[in-house]
Amino acid sequence: MEGSAHGRTDREVLYGVLEPGECFWVDNLGRKQGFRTVFARTSRHPQCIGIDLLIEQRQEAADAVRLVMALTPPEGRGIPLWLDIVDRDVRITDKLVEALVDQYLDPAVKRLVLSPKRRERPY
């Protein structure tokens, strides 16, 4: 279910299919050999999330899902609140990336690696 010929991912296929609190368990999904993937709808938002656990952790999988659901606000976007907080606080903005590139990359390297090739068109 990892992806299909139409380019859809497993989470897109499950969009709105699961009820809040409902899970879908899959072992050895595609290239994730040795893992158990749990797709869970952890909030009222129709998008489910994926939780990957080692096959050896099979007995703890239900506890892991209950923990994630307990940490996820019902009105949230489906991921635990602390992940949203960390994501907000550590997010690197485009402006910061541009400043770092300007500060640490030689202009010739920047032009070679990051400049679109279409700028070099003769017409």
Tab-separated table of N, CA and C in Angstrom:
chain	number	residue	atom	x	y	z
A	1	MET	N	0.806	-1.178	0.000
A	1	MET	CA	0.000	0.000	0.000
A	1	MET	C	0.860	1.258	0.000
A	2	GLU	N	2.179	1.107	0.072
A	2	GLU	CA	3.111	2.230	0.152
A	2	GLU	C	2.866	3.260	-0.924
A	3	GLY	N	2.627	2.862	-2.103
A	3	GLY	CA	2.333	3.777	-3.200
A	3	GLY	C	1.685	2.967	-4.310
A	4	SER	N	1.019	3.613	-5.202
A	4	SER	CA	0.360	2.881	-6.273
A	4	SER	C	0.776	3.464	-7.606
A	5	ALA	N	0.261	2.893	-8.657
A	5	ALA	CA	0.562	3.380	-10.003
A	5	ALA	C	0.075	4.809	-10.195
A	6	HIS	N	-0.873	5.201	-9.401
A	6	HIS	CA	-1.418	6.559	-9.511
A	6	HIS	C	-0.700	7.543	-8.602
A	7	GLY	N	0.358	7.100	-7.908
A	7	GLY	CA	1.135	7.984	-7.074
A	7	GLY	C	0.525	8.269	-5.707
A	8	ARG	N	-0.495	7.561	-5.331
A	8	ARG	CA	-1.114	7.775	-4.029
A	8	ARG	C	-0.339	7.006	-2.972
A	9	THR	N	-0.252	7.601	-1.793
A	9	THR	CA	0.404	6.920	-0.694
A	9	THR	C	-0.628	6.242	0.180
A	10	ASP	N	-0.160	5.393	1.058
A	10	ASP	CA	-1.053	4.651	1.937
A	10	ASP	C	-1.907	5.576	2.783
A	11	ARG	N	-1.342	6.663	3.273
A	11	ARG	CA	-2.123	7.589	4.082
A	11	ARG	C	-3.207	8.270	3.262
A	12	GLU	N	-2.916	8.574	2.005
A	12	GLU	CA	-3.941	9.197	1.157
A	12	GLU	C	-5.093	8.239	0.896
A	13	VAL	N	-4.779	6.970	0.703
A	13	VAL	CA	-5.819	5.968	0.444
A	13	VAL	C	-6.723	5.827	1.662
A	14	LEU	N	-6.151	5.985	2.855
A	14	LEU	CA	-6.935	5.823	4.082
A	14	LEU	C	-7.597	7.120	4.545
A	15	TYR	N	-7.451	8.204	3.794
A	15	TYR	CA	-8.017	9.496	4.185
A	15	TYR	C	-9.529	9.378	4.357
A	16	GLY	N	-9.997	9.643	5.561
A	16	GLY	CA	-11.433	9.616	5.848
A	16	GLY	C	-12.036	8.235	5.962
A	17	VAL	N	-11.245	7.179	5.787
A	17	VAL	CA	-11.772	5.814	5.854
A	17	VAL	C	-11.882	5.338	7.293
A	18	LEU	N	-10.853	5.616	8.091
A	18	LEU	CA	-10.859	5.182	9.480
A	18	LEU	C	-11.677	6.154	10.332
A	19	GLU	N	-12.320	5.623	11.343
A	19	GLU	CA	-13.033	6.442	12.325
A	19	GLU	C	-12.022	6.902	13.381
A	20	PRO	N	-12.296	8.019	14.076
A	20	PRO	CA	-11.391	8.434	15.151
A	20	PRO	C	-11.169	7.300	16.153
A	21	GLY	N	-9.898	7.039	16.454
A	21	GLY	CA	-9.538	5.956	17.365
A	21	GLY	C	-9.343	4.610	16.696
A	22	GLU	N	-9.662	4.494	15.425
A	22	GLU	CA	-9.549	3.228	14.704
A	22	GLU	C	-8.150	3.079	14.102
A	23	CYS	N	-7.676	1.825	14.028
A	23	CYS	CA	-6.337	1.528	13.511
A	23	CYS	C	-6.389	0.471	12.419
A	24	PHE	N	-5.351	0.484	11.594
A	24	PHE	CA	-5.169	-0.514	10.538
A	24	PHE	C	-3.717	-0.972	10.645
A	25	TRP	N	-3.490	-2.267	10.883
A	25	TRP	CA	-2.153	-2.811	11.147
A	25	TRP	C	-1.641	-3.554	9.917
A	26	VAL	N	-0.368	-3.331	9.578
A	26	VAL	CA	0.247	-4.011	8.440
A	26	VAL	C	1.664	-4.418	8.820
A	27	ASP	N	2.011	-5.683	8.566
A	27	ASP	CA	3.392	-6.144	8.771
A	27	ASP	C	4.136	-6.111	7.442
A	28	ASN	N	5.417	-5.776	7.497
A	28	ASN	CA	6.299	-5.809	6.322
A	28	ASN	C	5.725	-5.056	5.132
A	29	LEU	N	5.440	-3.805	5.324
A	29	LEU	CA	4.853	-2.968	4.281
A	29	LEU	C	5.920	-2.533	3.290
A	30	GLY	N	5.810	-2.980	2.062
A	30	GLY	CA	6.716	-2.537	1.002
A	30	GLY	C	8.170	-2.656	1.376
A	31	ARG	N	8.878	-1.535	1.379
A	31	ARG	CA	10.308	-1.556	1.659
A	31	ARG	C	10.616	-1.507	3.153
A	32	LYS	N	9.610	-1.570	3.978
A	32	LYS	CA	9.804	-1.514	5.424
A	32	LYS	C	9.842	-2.913	6.025
A	33	GLN	N	10.687	-3.763	5.509
A	33	GLN	CA	10.799	-5.131	6.011
A	33	GLN	C	11.256	-5.107	7.464
A	34	GLY	N	10.663	-5.975	8.277
A	34	GLY	CA	11.019	-6.055	9.687
A	34	GLY	C	10.243	-5.090	10.569
A	35	PHE	N	9.309	-4.359	9.965
A	35	PHE	CA	8.522	-3.392	10.727
A	35	PHE	C	7.053	-3.744	10.688
A	36	ARG	N	6.362	-3.305	11.693
A	36	ARG	CA	4.908	-3.346	11.715
A	36	ARG	C	4.472	-1.895	11.636
A	37	THR	N	3.647	-1.588	10.690
A	37	THR	CA	3.144	-0.222	10.532
A	37	THR	C	1.701	-0.190	10.988
A	38	VAL	N	1.420	0.785	11.812
A	38	VAL	CA	0.063	0.992	12.299
A	38	VAL	C	-0.415	2.322	11.736
A	39	PHE	N	-1.500	2.302	11.013
A	39	PHE	CA	-2.134	3.534	10.562
A	39	PHE	C	-3.280	3.791	11.519
A	40	ALA	N	-3.294	4.982	12.088
A	40	ALA	CA	-4.305	5.284	13.100
A	40	ALA	C	-4.877	6.669	12.859
A	41	ARG	N	-6.155	6.775	13.054
A	41	ARG	CA	-6.790	8.095	13.033
A	41	ARG	C	-6.872	8.539	14.480
A	42	THR	N	-5.980	9.439	14.846
A	42	THR	CA	-5.799	9.805	16.248
A	42	THR	C	-6.572	11.053	16.673
A	43	SER	N	-7.284	11.666	15.755
A	43	SER	CA	-8.064	12.865	16.082
A	43	SER	C	-9.294	12.905	15.179
A	44	ARG	N	-10.019	14.001	15.252
A	44	ARG	CA	-11.192	14.150	14.383
A	44	ARG	C	-10.793	14.490	12.946
A	45	HIS	N	-9.556	14.943	12.766
A	45	HIS	CA	-9.071	15.237	11.410
A	45	HIS	C	-9.108	13.939	10.598
A	46	PRO	N	-9.562	13.967	9.344
A	46	PRO	CA	-9.743	12.735	8.564
A	46	PRO	C	-8.442	12.042	8.140
A	47	GLN	N	-7.300	12.721	8.275
A	47	GLN	CA	-6.022	12.117	7.877
A	47	GLN	C	-5.513	11.198	8.989
A	48	CYS	N	-5.080	10.000	8.626
A	48	CYS	CA	-4.484	9.114	9.615
A	48	CYS	C	-2.971	9.332	9.636
A	49	ILE	N	-2.336	8.827	10.665
A	49	ILE	CA	-0.878	8.893	10.752
A	49	ILE	C	-0.332	7.478	10.702
A	50	GLY	N	0.933	7.354	10.394
A	50	GLY	CA	1.595	6.059	10.386
A	50	GLY	C	2.570	5.972	11.535
A	51	ILE	N	2.569	4.843	12.227
A	51	ILE	CA	3.499	4.583	13.319
A	51	ILE	C	4.239	3.306	12.959
A	52	ASP	N	5.566	3.386	12.848
A	52	ASP	CA	6.374	2.220	12.521
A	52	ASP	C	7.010	1.661	13.782
A	53	LEU	N	6.864	0.365	13.981
A	53	LEU	CA	7.454	-0.330	15.121
A	53	LEU	C	8.175	-1.567	14.609
A	54	LEU	N	9.235	-1.971	15.301
A	54	LEU	CA	9.911	-3.207	14.940
A	54	LEU	C	8.971	-4.386	15.150
A	55	ILE	N	9.094	-5.386	14.305
A	55	ILE	CA	8.263	-6.590	14.441
A	55	ILE	C	8.423	-7.172	15.847
A	56	GLU	N	9.650	-7.087	16.396
A	56	GLU	CA	9.913	-7.617	17.730
A	56	GLU	C	9.111	-6.884	18.804
A	57	GLN	N	8.623	-5.677	18.496
A	57	GLN	CA	7.840	-4.899	19.443
A	57	GLN	C	6.337	-5.125	19.267
A	58	ARG	N	5.987	-6.192	18.601
A	58	ARG	CA	4.593	-6.497	18.279
A	58	ARG	C	3.695	-6.447	19.526
A	59	GLN	N	4.187	-6.970	20.650
A	59	GLN	CA	3.369	-7.001	21.861
A	59	GLN	C	3.128	-5.597	22.419
A	60	GLU	N	4.025	-4.653	22.153
A	60	GLU	CA	3.886	-3.291	22.676
A	60	GLU	C	3.165	-2.358	21.701
A	61	ALA	N	2.800	-2.843	20.533
A	61	ALA	CA	2.221	-1.981	19.497
A	61	ALA	C	0.932	-1.323	19.962
A	62	ALA	N	0.052	-2.061	20.586
A	62	ALA	CA	-1.218	-1.485	21.043
A	62	ALA	C	-0.966	-0.406	22.099
A	63	ASP	N	0.011	-0.638	22.988
A	63	ASP	CA	0.348	0.377	23.997
A	63	ASP	C	0.909	1.629	23.330
A	64	ALA	N	1.734	1.468	22.299
A	64	ALA	CA	2.306	2.614	21.589
A	64	ALA	C	1.205	3.444	20.938
A	65	VAL	N	0.246	2.777	20.331
A	65	VAL	CA	-0.866	3.491	19.691
A	65	VAL	C	-1.700	4.216	20.743
A	66	ARG	N	-1.981	3.560	21.869
A	66	ARG	CA	-2.748	4.221	22.938
A	66	ARG	C	-2.009	5.453	23.460
A	67	LEU	N	-0.680	5.361	23.584
A	67	LEU	CA	0.109	6.504	24.044
A	67	LEU	C	0.017	7.671	23.057
A	68	VAL	N	0.183	7.362	21.768
A	68	VAL	CA	0.106	8.418	20.753
A	68	VAL	C	-1.284	9.057	20.762
A	69	MET	N	-2.309	8.245	20.874
A	69	MET	CA	-3.673	8.792	20.901
A	69	MET	C	-3.903	9.650	22.139
A	70	ALA	N	-3.333	9.252	23.276
A	70	ALA	CA	-3.491	10.029	24.503
A	70	ALA	C	-2.778	11.375	24.406
A	71	LEU	N	-1.710	11.445	23.632
A	71	LEU	CA	-0.930	12.673	23.498
A	71	LEU	C	-1.418	13.577	22.368
A	72	THR	N	-2.455	13.132	21.661
A	72	THR	CA	-2.945	13.876	20.501
A	72	THR	C	-4.262	14.566	20.828
A	73	PRO	N	-4.316	15.892	20.654
A	73	PRO	CA	-5.576	16.599	20.912
A	73	PRO	C	-6.655	16.173	19.916
A	74	PRO	N	-7.878	15.955	20.374
A	74	PRO	CA	-8.953	15.530	19.470
A	74	PRO	C	-9.219	16.514	18.330
A	75	GLU	N	-9.019	17.795	18.581
A	75	GLU	CA	-9.258	18.811	17.551
A	75	GLU	C	-7.998	19.134	16.749
A	76	GLY	N	-6.896	18.430	17.031
A	76	GLY	CA	-5.627	18.701	16.356
A	76	GLY	C	-5.571	18.131	14.957
A	77	ARG	N	-4.373	18.134	14.398
A	77	ARG	CA	-4.195	17.632	13.037
A	77	ARG	C	-3.767	16.168	13.000
A	78	GLY	N	-3.846	15.503	14.155
A	78	GLY	CA	-3.618	14.061	14.182
A	78	GLY	C	-2.285	13.627	14.723
A	79	ILE	N	-1.396	14.547	15.063
A	79	ILE	CA	-0.110	14.149	15.628
A	79	ILE	C	-0.021	14.649	17.068
A	80	PRO	N	0.800	13.991	17.903
A	80	PRO	CA	0.901	14.405	19.307
A	80	PRO	C	1.270	15.877	19.447
A	81	LEU	N	0.695	16.505	20.453
A	81	LEU	CA	0.887	17.930	20.678
A	81	LEU	C	2.362	18.298	20.806
A	82	TRP	N	3.145	17.502	21.516
A	82	TRP	CA	4.552	17.855	21.712
A	82	TRP	C	5.325	17.825	20.406
A	83	LEU	N	4.931	16.998	19.446
A	83	LEU	CA	5.593	17.019	18.136
A	83	LEU	C	5.291	18.315	17.395
A	84	ASP	N	4.052	18.791	17.517
A	84	ASP	CA	3.699	20.084	16.911
A	84	ASP	C	4.507	21.221	17.538
A	85	ILE	N	4.671	21.167	18.866
A	85	ILE	CA	5.436	22.211	19.563
A	85	ILE	C	6.897	22.180	19.127
A	86	VAL	N	7.496	21.011	19.104
A	86	VAL	CA	8.894	20.888	18.675
A	86	VAL	C	9.041	21.319	17.225
A	87	ASP	N	8.127	20.898	16.376
A	87	ASP	CA	8.182	21.269	14.959
A	87	ASP	C	8.152	22.783	14.792
A	88	ARG	N	7.288	23.433	15.532
A	88	ARG	CA	7.185	24.892	15.449
A	88	ARG	C	8.469	25.568	15.920
A	89	ASP	N	9.068	25.047	16.991
A	89	ASP	CA	10.234	25.691	17.587
A	89	ASP	C	11.543	25.420	16.845
A	90	VAL	N	11.634	24.329	16.119
A	90	VAL	CA	12.903	24.004	15.450
A	90	VAL	C	12.850	24.179	13.939
A	91	ARG	N	11.731	24.596	13.436
A	91	ARG	CA	11.579	24.759	11.994
A	91	ARG	C	12.588	25.772	11.464
A	92	ILE	N	13.269	25.405	10.399
A	92	ILE	CA	14.222	26.298	9.749
A	92	ILE	C	13.495	26.981	8.601
A	93	THR	N	13.452	28.288	8.642
A	93	THR	CA	12.741	29.045	7.615
A	93	THR	C	13.572	29.147	6.346
A	94	ASP	N	12.915	29.433	5.238
A	94	ASP	CA	13.621	29.638	3.973
A	94	ASP	C	14.627	30.774	4.086
A	95	LYS	N	14.242	31.803	4.805
A	95	LYS	CA	15.116	32.968	4.983
A	95	LYS	C	16.405	32.578	5.714
A	96	LEU	N	16.283	31.729	6.746
A	96	LEU	CA	17.455	31.278	7.487
A	96	LEU	C	18.343	30.401	6.607
A	97	VAL	N	17.747	29.515	5.824
A	97	VAL	CA	18.527	28.667	4.920
A	97	VAL	C	19.287	29.523	3.915
A	98	GLU	N	18.631	30.511	3.351
A	98	GLU	CA	19.306	31.403	2.397
A	98	GLU	C	20.467	32.134	3.063
A	99	ALA	N	20.284	32.595	4.289
A	99	ALA	CA	21.354	33.283	5.005
A	99	ALA	C	22.523	32.345	5.273
A	100	LEU	N	22.242	31.099	5.652
A	100	LEU	CA	23.310	30.126	5.894
A	100	LEU	C	24.070	29.801	4.614
A	101	VAL	N	23.346	29.638	3.518
A	101	VAL	CA	23.989	29.363	2.227
A	101	VAL	C	24.875	30.532	1.833
A	102	ASP	N	24.370	31.745	1.976
A	102	ASP	CA	25.166	32.922	1.630
A	102	ASP	C	26.407	33.046	2.506
A	103	GLN	N	26.281	32.668	3.763
A	103	GLN	CA	27.396	32.815	4.690
A	103	GLN	C	28.460	31.742	4.494
A	104	TYR	N	28.059	30.496	4.219
A	104	TYR	CA	29.011	29.399	4.235
A	104	TYR	C	29.398	28.833	2.875
A	105	LEU	N	28.669	29.154	1.826
A	105	LEU	CA	29.007	28.635	0.500
A	105	LEU	C	29.705	29.704	-0.325
A	106	ASP	N	30.731	29.286	-1.005
A	106	ASP	CA	31.409	30.168	-1.947
A	106	ASP	C	30.405	30.539	-3.044
A	107	PRO	N	30.374	31.790	-3.484
A	107	PRO	CA	29.403	32.195	-4.514
A	107	PRO	C	29.467	31.340	-5.782
A	108	ALA	N	30.673	30.911	-6.183
A	108	ALA	CA	30.788	30.071	-7.383
A	108	ALA	C	30.140	28.706	-7.164
A	109	VAL	N	30.321	28.138	-5.976
A	109	VAL	CA	29.704	26.845	-5.660
A	109	VAL	C	28.191	27.011	-5.583
A	110	LYS	N	27.747	28.080	-4.961
A	110	LYS	CA	26.304	28.357	-4.864
A	110	LYS	C	25.686	28.445	-6.258
A	111	ARG	N	26.350	29.187	-7.145
A	111	ARG	CA	25.845	29.333	-8.509
A	111	ARG	C	25.833	27.988	-9.224
A	112	LEU	N	26.889	27.191	-9.052
A	112	LEU	CA	26.999	25.892	-9.721
A	112	LEU	C	25.942	24.909	-9.229
A	113	VAL	N	25.731	24.884	-7.935
A	113	VAL	CA	24.858	23.873	-7.343
A	113	VAL	C	23.399	24.317	-7.227
A	114	LEU	N	23.157	25.572	-6.895
A	114	LEU	CA	21.806	26.000	-6.555
A	114	LEU	C	21.103	26.867	-7.587
A	115	SER	N	21.819	27.364	-8.564
A	115	SER	CA	21.173	28.214	-9.569
A	115	SER	C	20.462	27.355	-10.604
A	116	PRO	N	19.229	27.726	-10.932
A	116	PRO	CA	18.513	26.967	-11.964
A	116	PRO	C	19.247	27.039	-13.298
A	117	LYS	N	19.321	25.915	-13.974
A	117	LYS	CA	20.025	25.850	-15.262
A	117	LYS	C	19.335	26.669	-16.341
A	118	ARG	N	18.050	26.930	-16.182
A	118	ARG	CA	17.332	27.702	-17.203
A	118	ARG	C	17.867	29.128	-17.312
A	119	ARG	N	18.500	29.607	-16.231
A	119	ARG	CA	19.094	30.948	-16.301
A	119	ARG	C	20.247	31.024	-17.290
A	120	GLU	N	20.822	29.870	-17.625
A	120	GLU	CA	21.956	29.813	-18.540
A	120	GLU	C	21.526	29.652	-20.013
A	121	ARG	N	20.255	29.643	-20.292
A	121	ARG	CA	19.778	29.478	-21.656
A	121	ARG	C	20.227	30.675	-22.501
A	122	PRO	N	20.650	30.396	-23.744
A	122	PRO	CA	21.133	31.493	-24.591
A	122	PRO	C	20.006	32.356	-25.153
A	123	TYR	N	18.787	31.964	-25.032
A	123	TYR	CA	17.659	32.732	-25.559
A	123	TYR	C	16.781	33.265	-24.487
